[in-house]
């Protein structure tokens, strides 16, 4: 019996546990939260990630460890890595600690990004704006997520205010590219080095949170190879094992890498129904040292997040072909509670189904209907 | 939070629990066996089905009950039905108690069967053979399964021996039809009476146990409507809620009903990957009073049982497109340990994949390679 220990027990852990069960793989979880979503699929140890006793209990008897959540301390990951193989390895987490390092990491691998510059003083901010131009986005180099720790600079007068708000921390200025769309690629690398990629996905964010993913992304036939080349370079440089997501902006016919997530990712949830093998199953396969499954698509797929409040379940299920994934979390504004997937061979028919699903999720949480926020960068 | 109580906690219960989780439906189980397969997906109460105290604890807080196993006593089902709605209802189980009643039930609904006659004396056996002819199969009317409690009569000399072996119980003689193949149809009826059917499946049994199912069955385009007409009649007569399987013999271009299973069924396991909505998800939807999901196919599908012993997991997963379902059971000769599903848009390519999977499962349990037993009736 293979046992995999997973740091974090949120919905990603829950879906990893669901994918592991048919493979005969048992998952166990370490998470500071009581009664987390993954408790339905495996034993959860409730403790801080850096609790030394809990780490011992968590690691004991596991053949491999992984994480579902990258806001784990590098120290905790390194300590655990000394006990049981950690897949992906600590170097994948280390490469994600700092936005500036992450952009440089992409560029070093020949992966294009938007222009960027480090900012550690008011003078450097002025220099960076002079070189990159406006609009631009000023971000903290560490600890930002879901639109927090960043401000858009539209005119010279914005610089002082932004500096006053964010200047206490190391920053990065990123050029604001007029992108056509946001995309992501999910890829997996096995313990033997084999790499497989799923179709490029188009993502729509609202209020800084993923609203919807569509696979394949428009123009995937042009962009898929670019995205896969980038993913392969990242996976190989990090000697990565497991699933990784790279988020891109599409600018004309080019993909500019924005960031990567060293884990299974919300923009890959469609793979449960929409691909031969899901991101969750392939992550478990990779971490357990098993052969990877086929990542081919099974039609056009859409995933819509359920955020803040649930529509009536029967209404969602009455839309033909919908599959609902409830994470078992108490509703709270802005909280990801679940997602809905629909797959159809006909993209135009799929659009009708998506519209019906979106009407329900927006009616349940009307704040989601607000116009799209343009500061997705 | 909807909670469904399931009588039986074997692999069918485990897969029902797996399908319930994303719908936000919790399953609980009652089963006399310790540490059953479904323990991985919900709370199991370990007690006899007719233990009155356990029944109370099992039913308390459930919105509906169902079973995954029809060898539950009718008395236990009736007692529980008085506490919480049982779906399907006790009448579905009652109709399955006696093979003779079951055949008459089919014929009363206009569903063709092989010829049959009741046998309660040596004289009736002689009369039945005179009317039906040889070969024929003599079976106990109750409690037979997987080829037990039945004997094939090939020549007149077989009658005395068969009577000596089985004559102490009420019997039925069934004509031995030279069938082309065994088929089954999975169908589901919702709480609102809506009925949906999956594709007709071809089943191959070995040693009286299901070896393999293929969907769609050959000639399904001719036979699907016949099978669906039969399924609708059965579902409506029984005011049935949930998934039901009907097993048929194909004789020329006609389907002859052999028996029905008032539950999710091994010959429907392919629906997890091979249909838009699986039999397990639709059974949960029906029992919970939710709208049924689409039953359309997603390519040609094959399901191969893993019986007695496992091949090396990595070898199975290395066959492109395979999905493995491990029931978490200790290996034992003749025991269903899991199944492997593969779906492909191209039937001839699927045949190659099936051959590769079968080679592995037969190598792991060589007794499965023995020639097909012709007494599948």
XYZ file of C-alpha atoms in Angstrom:
754
model
C 0.000 0.000 0.000
C 1.447 3.320 -1.077
C 0.859 6.279 1.242
C 1.474 9.857 0.113
C 1.644 12.710 2.598
C 0.204 16.011 1.379
C 0.979 19.393 2.934
C -2.318 21.243 2.940
C -5.799 19.756 3.113
C -7.902 22.191 1.110
C -9.922 21.404 -1.990
C -6.804 20.567 -3.986
C -5.909 17.991 -1.351
C -9.449 16.682 -1.416
C -9.347 16.180 -5.190
C -5.876 14.602 -4.970
C -7.264 12.177 -2.391
C -10.223 11.372 -4.629
C -7.873 10.648 -7.529
C -5.560 8.539 -5.360
C -8.233 6.198 -4.019
C -8.902 4.212 -7.242
C -5.147 3.797 -7.699
C -4.941 2.102 -4.322
C -2.890 5.028 -3.008
C -3.732 6.390 0.443
C -3.330 10.091 1.158
C -2.717 11.669 4.520
C -2.694 15.411 5.159
C -1.025 17.994 7.384
C -2.899 21.275 7.763
C -3.379 23.788 10.570
C -7.117 24.129 9.805
C -9.658 21.983 11.643
C -12.100 19.934 9.538
C -10.577 20.842 6.161
C -12.043 19.716 2.793
C -9.596 16.811 2.475
C -10.815 15.249 5.733
C -13.441 13.441 3.635
C -10.766 11.476 1.774
C -7.990 10.741 4.246
C -6.539 11.204 7.688
C -5.714 14.823 8.523
C -3.149 15.808 11.106
C -4.182 19.203 12.463
C -1.004 21.132 13.221
C 1.223 23.909 11.943
C 3.390 22.907 8.971
C 6.526 23.573 11.046
C 5.411 21.619 14.134
C 8.277 19.158 14.532
C 6.263 16.438 16.275
C 3.449 16.686 13.751
C 5.996 16.518 10.922
C 7.294 13.233 12.302
C 3.806 11.738 12.600
C 2.927 13.022 9.129
C 5.998 11.617 7.423
C 6.072 8.254 9.200
C 5.125 5.462 6.818
C 4.791 7.703 3.758
C 6.605 6.658 0.569
C 6.556 10.212 -0.775
C 5.415 13.695 0.200
C 3.982 16.552 -1.815
C 2.069 19.784 -1.269
C -1.199 21.234 -2.532
C -0.442 24.731 -1.320
C 2.731 26.709 -1.888
C 2.475 29.019 1.099
C 4.330 26.424 3.122
C 7.603 27.569 4.594
C 10.693 26.464 2.739
C 12.121 25.405 6.112
C 9.235 22.989 6.731
C 9.626 21.506 3.252
C 13.374 21.109 3.689
C 12.961 19.426 7.089
C 10.399 16.985 5.705
C 12.513 16.321 2.600
C 15.194 14.891 4.881
C 12.690 12.290 6.141
C 10.855 11.183 2.973
C 11.279 12.110 -0.724
C 9.445 15.384 -1.417
C 7.978 15.645 -4.941
C 8.312 18.228 -6.377
C 11.491 19.096 -4.466
C 12.191 22.099 -2.276
C 13.937 23.844 -5.186
C 10.538 24.261 -6.895
C 9.206 26.086 -3.868
C 12.409 28.110 -3.518
C 12.046 29.344 -7.102
C 8.593 30.735 -6.200
C 9.571 32.700 -3.107
C 10.295 35.977 -4.841
C 8.557 37.473 -7.905
C 11.774 39.041 -9.146
C 13.673 35.756 -8.965
C 10.762 34.013 -10.683
C 10.815 36.443 -13.642
C 14.596 36.131 -13.924
C 14.237 32.360 -13.763
C 11.861 32.490 -16.755
C 14.154 34.804 -18.734
C 17.207 32.657 -17.954
C 15.356 29.728 -19.524
C 14.582 31.803 -22.648
C 10.926 32.220 -21.644
C 9.594 35.676 -22.483
C 7.927 37.792 -19.818
C 6.559 41.314 -19.659
C 9.363 43.842 -18.956
C 10.170 44.149 -15.256
C 12.627 45.868 -12.947
C 13.504 45.594 -9.265
C 12.477 48.540 -7.089
C 14.058 49.072 -3.694
C 13.965 52.866 -3.484
C 11.841 55.784 -4.668
C 14.605 56.621 -7.158
C 14.609 53.085 -8.558
C 10.850 53.348 -8.954
C 11.264 56.506 -11.042
C 14.007 54.845 -13.128
C 11.935 51.718 -13.628
C 8.916 53.726 -14.800
C 11.160 55.702 -17.140
C 12.423 52.499 -18.712
C 9.226 50.389 -18.713
C 6.628 53.128 -19.215
C 3.095 53.486 -17.911
C 0.769 51.875 -17.198
C 2.708 49.426 -15.044
C 2.076 47.358 -11.946
C 4.061 47.703 -8.746
C 4.086 44.520 -6.668
C 5.701 43.261 -3.511
C 8.307 40.651 -4.376
C 7.040 38.254 -1.694
C 3.764 37.093 -0.137
C 1.322 38.694 -2.587
C -1.573 36.662 -3.958
C -5.066 37.160 -5.470
C -4.368 40.817 -6.277
C -3.097 41.753 -2.823
C 0.204 43.609 -2.410
C 0.014 45.283 -5.811
C -1.044 48.621 -7.314
C -1.518 49.776 -10.884
C 0.384 52.923 -11.871
C -1.439 54.809 -14.622
C 0.069 58.302 -14.454
C 3.168 59.878 -12.871
C 1.108 61.130 -9.908
C 0.413 57.499 -8.891
C 4.061 56.837 -8.054
C 4.168 58.645 -4.712
C 0.973 57.046 -3.457
C 2.095 53.587 -4.510
C 5.505 54.093 -2.933
C 3.885 55.259 0.315
C 1.693 52.133 0.381
C 4.136 49.448 -0.715
C 7.593 50.979 -0.360
C 8.422 49.340 2.951
C 8.968 46.043 1.186
C 11.190 44.932 -1.714
C 9.206 45.523 -4.909
C 9.106 44.728 -8.592
C 7.675 46.921 -11.340
C 6.079 45.018 -14.207
C 5.096 46.486 -17.559
C 1.359 46.418 -18.173
C 1.001 44.510 -21.409
C -2.251 44.996 -23.365
C -2.896 41.282 -23.430
C -5.576 39.544 -25.475
C -6.238 36.941 -22.827
C -4.818 35.079 -19.878
C -3.869 31.471 -20.478
C -2.348 28.658 -18.495
C -0.702 25.383 -19.246
C -0.797 22.402 -16.946
C 2.077 19.979 -17.352
C 3.312 16.959 -15.444
C 6.716 15.346 -15.164
C 7.117 11.779 -13.953
C 9.778 10.393 -11.670
C 11.486 8.989 -14.781
C 11.557 12.419 -16.448
C 8.673 11.858 -18.863
C 6.701 15.061 -19.519
C 3.089 15.390 -20.631
C 1.069 18.553 -21.126
C -2.648 19.216 -21.220
C -4.239 21.633 -23.647
C -3.619 25.331 -23.163
C -6.473 26.911 -21.189
C -8.015 30.376 -21.412
C -8.704 31.868 -17.979
C -11.012 34.690 -17.031
C -10.445 36.311 -13.658
C -12.968 38.481 -11.857
C -11.959 40.528 -8.823
C -8.564 38.835 -8.883
C -10.040 35.327 -8.524
C -10.329 32.764 -11.289
C -13.876 32.818 -12.614
C -13.744 30.457 -15.573
C -11.368 28.293 -17.588
C -11.945 27.104 -21.147
C -9.990 24.351 -22.859
C -8.693 24.452 -25.462
C -7.884 28.173 -25.375
C -8.615 30.095 -28.592
C -5.629 29.845 -30.939
C -4.251 26.932 -28.919
C -3.120 25.465 -32.239
C -0.703 28.390 -32.578
C 0.256 28.742 -28.931
C 0.378 25.191 -27.577
C 3.942 24.546 -28.744
C 5.230 27.817 -27.223
C 3.594 26.971 -23.924
C 4.899 23.421 -23.899
C 8.441 24.564 -24.659
C 8.280 26.869 -21.658
C 6.817 24.180 -19.410
C 9.458 21.642 -20.404
C 12.238 24.093 -19.663
C 10.843 24.877 -16.207
C 10.148 21.226 -15.333
C 13.598 20.091 -16.394
C 15.501 22.945 -14.758
C 13.739 22.216 -11.441
C 14.106 18.421 -11.817
C 10.416 18.595 -11.117
C 8.133 15.654 -10.250
C 4.376 16.216 -10.396
C 1.983 18.744 -11.905
C 2.947 22.357 -12.510
C 0.914 25.248 -13.924
C 2.337 28.205 -15.836
C 0.212 31.303 -16.264
C 0.731 33.377 -19.387
C -0.538 36.546 -20.981
C -1.210 36.289 -24.677
C 0.119 39.393 -26.445
C -0.521 39.137 -30.179
C 0.720 35.651 -31.067
C 3.163 35.414 -28.200
C 2.816 34.041 -24.719
C 4.505 35.989 -21.927
C 4.986 33.978 -18.759
C 3.548 35.648 -15.683
C 4.111 33.105 -12.939
C 4.111 29.406 -12.248
C 2.358 27.400 -9.554
C 4.325 24.352 -8.389
C 1.197 22.272 -7.792
C -2.153 21.220 -9.183
C -4.071 24.332 -10.142
C -7.601 25.680 -10.321
C -7.244 26.232 -14.067
C -6.731 22.462 -14.460
C -9.893 21.287 -12.705
C -11.561 20.757 -16.086
C -9.197 17.815 -16.638
C -11.246 15.620 -14.281
C -13.938 15.234 -16.936
C -12.304 16.905 -19.928
C -9.092 14.899 -20.285
C -8.340 11.191 -20.386
C -6.311 11.578 -17.188
C -6.873 14.426 -14.735
C -4.205 16.669 -13.256
C -4.963 15.085 -9.877
C -4.514 11.519 -11.059
C -1.307 12.377 -12.900
C 0.093 14.253 -9.908
C -0.511 11.195 -7.734
C 0.973 8.940 -10.417
C 4.075 11.115 -10.680
C 4.589 11.450 -6.920
C 4.064 7.691 -6.465
C 6.565 6.938 -9.246
C 3.906 5.414 -11.511
C 3.615 5.865 -15.308
C 1.811 9.039 -16.368
C -1.640 8.867 -17.923
C -2.726 10.232 -21.298
C -3.466 13.972 -21.155
C -5.492 14.177 -24.393
C -8.736 16.137 -24.343
C -12.183 14.584 -24.476
C -14.047 17.475 -26.109
C -14.281 21.191 -25.398
C -14.307 21.764 -21.665
C -15.327 24.615 -19.396
C -14.856 25.018 -15.656
C -16.721 27.696 -13.710
C -15.876 28.365 -10.082
C -18.587 28.559 -7.438
C -17.542 31.427 -5.200
C -19.207 32.840 -2.113
C -22.572 31.074 -2.376
C -24.070 28.033 -4.056
C -26.847 28.086 -6.613
C -29.509 25.444 -5.958
C -27.783 22.158 -6.717
C -30.729 20.757 -8.655
C -30.691 23.829 -10.932
C -27.023 23.278 -11.782
C -27.477 19.558 -12.368
C -30.472 20.181 -14.610
C -28.146 21.821 -17.164
C -27.230 18.930 -19.465
C -23.765 17.500 -18.937
C -22.821 19.486 -15.844
C -20.680 17.843 -13.204
C -20.554 19.534 -9.828
C -17.639 19.477 -7.392
C -18.528 20.606 -3.879
C -15.491 21.127 -1.645
C -17.563 20.813 1.535
C -16.667 24.329 2.728
C -18.916 26.729 4.629
C -20.053 29.582 2.343
C -18.306 32.932 2.832
C -18.065 35.878 0.415
C -15.160 35.463 -1.980
C -14.483 31.879 -0.916
C -14.066 29.123 -3.512
C -16.771 26.612 -2.553
C -16.672 24.347 -5.578
C -16.685 24.271 -9.325
C -18.846 23.104 -12.188
C -17.464 21.410 -15.284
C -19.136 20.792 -18.597
C -17.621 19.066 -21.625
C -19.101 19.014 -25.104
C -17.780 18.028 -28.505
C -19.351 21.148 -30.032
C -17.796 24.424 -28.861
C -20.823 26.537 -29.757
C -23.163 24.243 -27.855
C -20.721 24.438 -24.957
C -21.030 28.229 -24.970
C -24.784 27.911 -24.330
C -24.186 25.572 -21.424
C -21.567 27.903 -19.952
C -23.984 30.826 -20.172
C -26.613 28.826 -18.299
C -24.132 27.864 -15.566
C -22.782 31.398 -15.247
C -26.302 32.802 -14.925
C -26.862 30.532 -11.920
C -23.554 31.177 -10.156
C -23.882 34.924 -10.646
C -27.490 34.926 -9.390
C -26.312 33.113 -6.250
C -23.429 35.556 -5.669
C -24.399 38.796 -7.443
C -21.092 40.509 -6.635
C -19.574 38.240 -9.289
C -21.502 40.096 -11.989
C -19.448 43.260 -11.577
C -17.431 44.254 -14.620
C -14.171 42.487 -15.141
C -11.282 44.117 -13.320
C -8.512 45.014 -15.717
C -5.668 44.684 -13.220
C -5.278 40.930 -13.641
C -1.545 41.438 -13.988
C -26.083 18.433 3.755
C -27.710 15.370 2.243
C -26.843 12.017 3.807
C -27.644 8.725 2.081
C -27.510 5.434 3.935
C -26.296 2.466 1.882
C -26.888 -1.175 2.805
C -23.656 -2.924 1.971
C -20.165 -1.448 1.958
C -18.384 -3.403 -0.770
C -16.814 -1.975 -3.888
C -20.152 -0.787 -5.230
C -20.658 1.184 -2.029
C -17.134 2.530 -2.318
C -17.759 3.783 -5.848
C -21.139 5.230 -4.840
C -19.375 7.102 -2.041
C -16.743 8.384 -4.457
C -19.463 9.657 -6.798
C -21.424 11.250 -3.938
C -18.556 13.305 -2.550
C -18.322 15.909 -5.357
C -22.102 16.355 -5.184
C -21.803 17.328 -1.531
C -23.703 14.160 -0.573
C -22.404 12.139 2.372
C -22.748 8.358 2.378
C -22.912 6.111 5.400
C -22.901 2.333 5.259
C -24.263 -0.676 7.124
C -22.412 -3.941 6.566
C -21.575 -6.970 8.699
C -17.985 -7.075 7.372
C -15.188 -5.321 9.237
C -13.033 -2.841 7.294
C -15.016 -3.071 4.033
C -14.017 -1.261 0.796
C -16.450 1.618 1.411
C -14.764 2.499 4.715
C -12.431 4.737 2.691
C -15.317 7.005 1.651
C -17.711 7.174 4.600
C -18.684 5.992 8.038
C -19.428 2.272 8.219
C -21.625 0.746 10.884
C -20.462 -2.836 11.366
C -23.536 -4.939 12.160
C -25.951 -7.429 10.666
C -28.504 -5.880 8.289
C -31.314 -7.010 10.610
C -29.763 -5.709 13.844
C -32.513 -3.418 15.125
C -30.251 -1.076 17.083
C -27.821 -0.758 14.198
C -30.721 -0.052 11.836
C -31.780 2.865 14.023
C -28.264 4.316 14.134
C -27.881 3.772 10.386
C -31.145 5.461 9.437
C -30.929 8.384 11.861
C -30.277 11.617 9.980
C -30.409 10.042 6.519
C -32.631 11.681 3.889
C -32.826 8.471 1.858
C -31.598 4.894 1.933
C -30.488 2.514 -0.798
C -28.549 -0.721 -1.188
C -25.540 -1.828 -3.177
C -26.164 -5.516 -2.593
C -29.409 -7.376 -3.110
C -28.757 -10.250 -0.719
C -30.291 -8.151 2.031
C -33.338 -9.632 3.678
C -36.642 -8.219 2.529
C -37.592 -7.897 6.210
C -34.624 -5.609 6.915
C -35.453 -3.458 3.892
C -39.103 -3.209 4.920
C -38.206 -2.259 8.500
C -35.819 0.460 7.295
C -38.349 1.710 4.720
C -40.659 2.605 7.584
C -37.975 4.934 8.982
C -36.573 6.687 5.896
C -37.511 6.524 2.179
C -35.839 3.489 0.581
C -34.872 3.970 -3.080
C -35.454 1.742 -4.948
C -38.337 0.432 -2.838
C -38.760 -2.970 -1.230
C -40.921 -4.110 -4.178
C -37.794 -4.101 -6.383
C -36.080 -6.481 -3.995
C -39.225 -8.594 -3.627
C -39.371 -9.075 -7.409
C -35.843 -10.562 -7.291
C -36.418 -13.132 -4.544
C -37.417 -16.012 -6.810
C -36.130 -16.804 -10.310
C -39.501 -18.138 -11.381
C -41.325 -14.988 -10.281
C -38.649 -12.897 -11.989
C -39.154 -14.674 -15.351
C -42.932 -14.378 -15.033
C -42.494 -10.708 -14.152
C -40.560 -10.196 -17.404
C -43.151 -12.083 -19.473
C -46.041 -10.198 -17.844
C -44.396 -6.976 -19.053
C -44.091 -8.367 -22.588
C -40.327 -8.924 -22.209
C -39.167 -12.115 -23.924
C -37.155 -14.701 -21.998
C -35.845 -18.162 -22.764
C -38.541 -20.807 -22.189
C -38.822 -21.883 -18.563
C -40.967 -24.077 -16.337
C -41.310 -24.571 -12.592
C -40.030 -27.877 -11.212
C -41.131 -29.133 -7.812
C -41.054 -32.894 -8.398
C -39.142 -35.461 -10.436
C -42.243 -35.827 -12.622
C -42.403 -32.078 -13.267
C -38.742 -32.186 -14.238
C -39.489 -34.867 -16.843
C -42.466 -32.857 -18.135
C -40.450 -29.651 -18.271
C -37.644 -31.329 -20.221
C -40.201 -32.835 -22.586
C -41.643 -29.404 -23.278
C -38.455 -27.280 -23.303
C -35.998 -29.824 -24.715
C -32.319 -30.384 -24.017
C -29.902 -28.892 -23.314
C -31.484 -26.974 -20.471
C -30.412 -25.562 -17.128
C -31.926 -26.585 -13.827
C -31.622 -23.895 -11.159
C -32.771 -23.319 -7.625
C -35.453 -20.647 -7.552
C -33.780 -18.815 -4.656
C -30.320 -17.926 -3.376
C -28.223 -18.967 -6.392
C -25.549 -16.646 -7.718
C -22.318 -16.769 -9.761
C -23.174 -20.175 -11.208
C -23.949 -21.844 -7.864
C -27.187 -23.813 -7.380
C -27.501 -24.760 -11.041
C -26.698 -27.672 -13.321
C -26.727 -28.078 -17.080
C -28.782 -31.004 -18.411
C -27.400 -32.257 -21.718
C -28.907 -35.734 -22.051
C -31.760 -37.656 -20.400
C -29.328 -39.444 -18.064
C -28.460 -36.087 -16.446
C -31.945 -35.676 -14.996
C -31.600 -38.121 -12.114
C -28.255 -36.762 -10.997
C -29.469 -33.176 -11.182
C -32.621 -34.049 -9.285
C -30.595 -35.821 -6.594
C -28.375 -32.736 -6.193
C -30.899 -29.916 -6.381
C -34.309 -31.560 -5.864
C -34.642 -30.641 -2.201
C -35.385 -27.040 -3.180
C -37.977 -25.416 -5.465
C -36.476 -25.311 -8.943
C -36.857 -23.786 -12.371
C -35.849 -25.335 -15.676
C -34.648 -22.882 -18.289
C -34.153 -23.614 -21.968
C -30.552 -23.370 -23.083
C -30.608 -20.829 -25.873
C -27.666 -20.858 -28.316
C -27.004 -17.194 -27.738
C -24.627 -15.027 -29.745
C -23.576 -13.016 -26.735
C -24.543 -11.803 -23.302
C -25.517 -8.176 -23.024
C -26.705 -5.851 -20.308
C -28.397 -2.517 -20.140
C -27.940 -0.047 -17.308
C -30.814 2.349 -16.814
C -31.729 4.897 -14.176
C -35.038 6.380 -13.114
C -35.221 9.622 -11.150
C -37.529 10.471 -8.289
C -39.632 12.441 -10.788
C -39.968 9.420 -13.085
C -37.454 10.506 -15.704
C -35.643 7.539 -17.265
C -32.216 7.495 -18.916
C -30.339 4.529 -20.323
C -26.696 3.958 -21.071
C -25.468 2.112 -24.138
C -26.061 -1.622 -24.334
C -22.988 -3.515 -23.144
C -21.533 -6.838 -24.277
C -20.393 -8.990 -21.356
C -18.016 -11.911 -21.334
C -18.127 -14.188 -18.321
C -15.403 -16.632 -17.380
C -15.994 -19.277 -14.718
C -19.341 -17.653 -13.948
C -17.789 -14.268 -13.090
C -17.854 -11.192 -15.285
C -14.530 -10.927 -17.076
C -15.054 -8.013 -19.446
C -17.660 -5.526 -20.629
C -17.574 -3.629 -23.916
C -19.703 -0.615 -24.731
C -21.377 -0.210 -27.100
C -22.187 -3.879 -27.657
C -21.926 -5.099 -31.269
C -25.229 -4.437 -33.064
C -26.257 -2.017 -30.336
C -27.814 0.085 -33.081
C -30.297 -2.755 -33.671
C -30.727 -3.866 -30.078
C -30.625 -0.655 -28.015
C -34.311 0.164 -28.515
C -35.404 -3.358 -27.527
C -33.316 -3.197 -24.379
C -34.564 0.266 -23.463
C -38.189 -0.753 -23.941
C -37.645 -3.624 -21.518
C -35.842 -1.422 -19.001
C -38.565 1.221 -19.080
C -41.249 -1.373 -18.462
C -39.394 -2.819 -15.475
C -38.538 0.584 -13.985
C -42.091 1.845 -14.304
C -43.776 -1.304 -13.028
C -41.565 -1.225 -9.916
C -41.945 2.559 -9.452
C -38.175 2.316 -9.327
C -35.767 5.045 -8.219
C -32.077 4.573 -8.976
C -29.944 2.455 -11.301
C -31.036 -0.977 -12.493
C -29.251 -3.482 -14.725
C -30.960 -6.020 -16.984
C -28.972 -8.937 -18.319
C -29.940 -10.331 -21.700
C -28.945 -13.113 -24.062
C -28.804 -12.085 -27.682
C -30.404 -14.781 -29.860
C -30.287 -13.753 -33.510
C -31.587 -10.181 -33.474
C -33.599 -10.567 -30.317
C -32.748 -9.942 -26.708
C -34.054 -12.435 -24.160
C -34.067 -11.121 -20.615
C -32.230 -13.364 -18.181
C -32.368 -11.439 -14.920
C -32.227 -7.964 -13.496
C -30.095 -6.506 -10.730
C -31.845 -3.788 -8.703
C -28.637 -1.825 -8.136
C -25.507 -0.461 -9.739
C -23.785 -3.272 -11.575
C -20.330 -4.505 -12.511
C -21.229 -4.284 -16.209
C -21.740 -0.520 -15.746
C -18.341 0.314 -14.267
C -17.156 1.555 -17.670
C -19.530 4.511 -17.263
C -17.136 6.219 -14.816
C -14.845 7.167 -17.700
C -16.909 6.112 -20.692
C -20.111 8.093 -20.184
C -20.808 11.743 -19.430
C -22.377 10.685 -16.123
C -21.514 7.410 -14.401
C -23.977 4.869 -13.055
C -22.726 5.736 -9.561
C -23.309 9.470 -9.923
C -26.751 8.950 -11.426
C -27.741 6.480 -8.716
C -26.803 9.042 -6.076
C -28.605 11.784 -8.008
C -31.753 9.657 -8.272
C -31.733 8.549 -4.628
C -31.108 12.149 -3.490
C -33.956 13.414 -5.686
C -31.614 15.403 -7.952
C -31.859 15.734 -11.760
C -30.268 12.879 -13.678
C -27.074 13.417 -15.633
C -26.487 12.776 -19.323
C -25.780 9.098 -20.069
C -24.238 9.582 -23.515
C -21.051 7.716 -24.321
C -17.626 9.310 -24.622
C -16.058 6.852 -27.048
C -15.778 3.070 -27.156
C -15.225 1.738 -23.653
C -13.944 -1.491 -22.172
C -13.888 -2.663 -18.569
C -11.794 -5.637 -17.499
C -12.141 -7.047 -14.004
C -9.091 -7.720 -11.861
C -9.852 -11.006 -10.131
C -7.790 -12.990 -7.641
C -4.479 -11.168 -8.026
C -3.195 -7.827 -9.242
C -0.797 -7.330 -12.118
C 1.968 -4.841 -11.328
C 0.187 -1.494 -11.145
C 2.857 0.323 -13.160
C 2.462 -2.230 -15.983
C -1.292 -1.558 -16.176
C -0.867 2.202 -16.061
C 1.776 2.094 -18.772
C -0.907 0.974 -21.250
C -2.097 4.261 -22.769
C -5.419 5.503 -21.476
C -5.971 2.908 -18.745
C -7.682 3.957 -15.558
C -7.357 1.604 -12.608
C -9.898 1.128 -9.834
C -8.542 -0.672 -6.787
C -11.233 -1.691 -4.303
C -8.762 -1.980 -1.439
C -9.497 -5.683 -0.883
C -7.045 -8.379 0.159
C -6.288 -10.701 -2.781
C -7.983 -14.119 -2.758
C -8.608 -16.510 -5.666
C -11.825 -15.646 -7.493
C -12.287 -12.367 -5.638
C -13.014 -9.147 -7.544
C -10.176 -6.845 -6.479
C -10.670 -4.018 -8.917
C -11.183 -3.172 -12.544
C -9.425 -1.419 -15.391
C -11.210 0.846 -17.846
C -10.008 2.136 -21.165
C -11.909 4.422 -23.531
C -10.933 5.196 -27.105
C -12.699 6.839 -30.008
C -11.418 4.140 -32.342
C -12.820 0.659 -31.659
C -9.984 -1.157 -33.403
C -7.366 0.722 -31.411
C -9.382 -0.102 -28.287
C -9.136 -3.797 -29.133
C -5.320 -3.573 -28.979
C -5.468 -1.883 -25.593
C -7.893 -4.515 -24.277
C -5.575 -7.281 -25.422
C -2.676 -5.668 -23.567
C -4.726 -5.323 -20.372
C -6.069 -8.867 -20.596
C -2.569 -10.248 -21.063
C -1.543 -8.637 -17.768
C -4.586 -9.669 -15.725
C -4.371 -13.234 -17.012
C -0.643 -13.432 -16.303
C -1.349 -12.316 -12.715
C -4.139 -14.876 -12.254
C -3.464 -17.675 -14.774
C -6.666 -19.552 -13.874
C -8.505 -16.824 -15.765
C -6.982 -18.047 -19.026
C -8.962 -21.281 -18.998
C -11.393 -21.666 -21.866
C -14.678 -19.917 -21.562
C -17.294 -21.959 -19.730
C -20.370 -22.433 -21.882
C -22.829 -22.599 -19.006
C -23.168 -18.860 -18.640
C -26.947 -19.284 -18.486
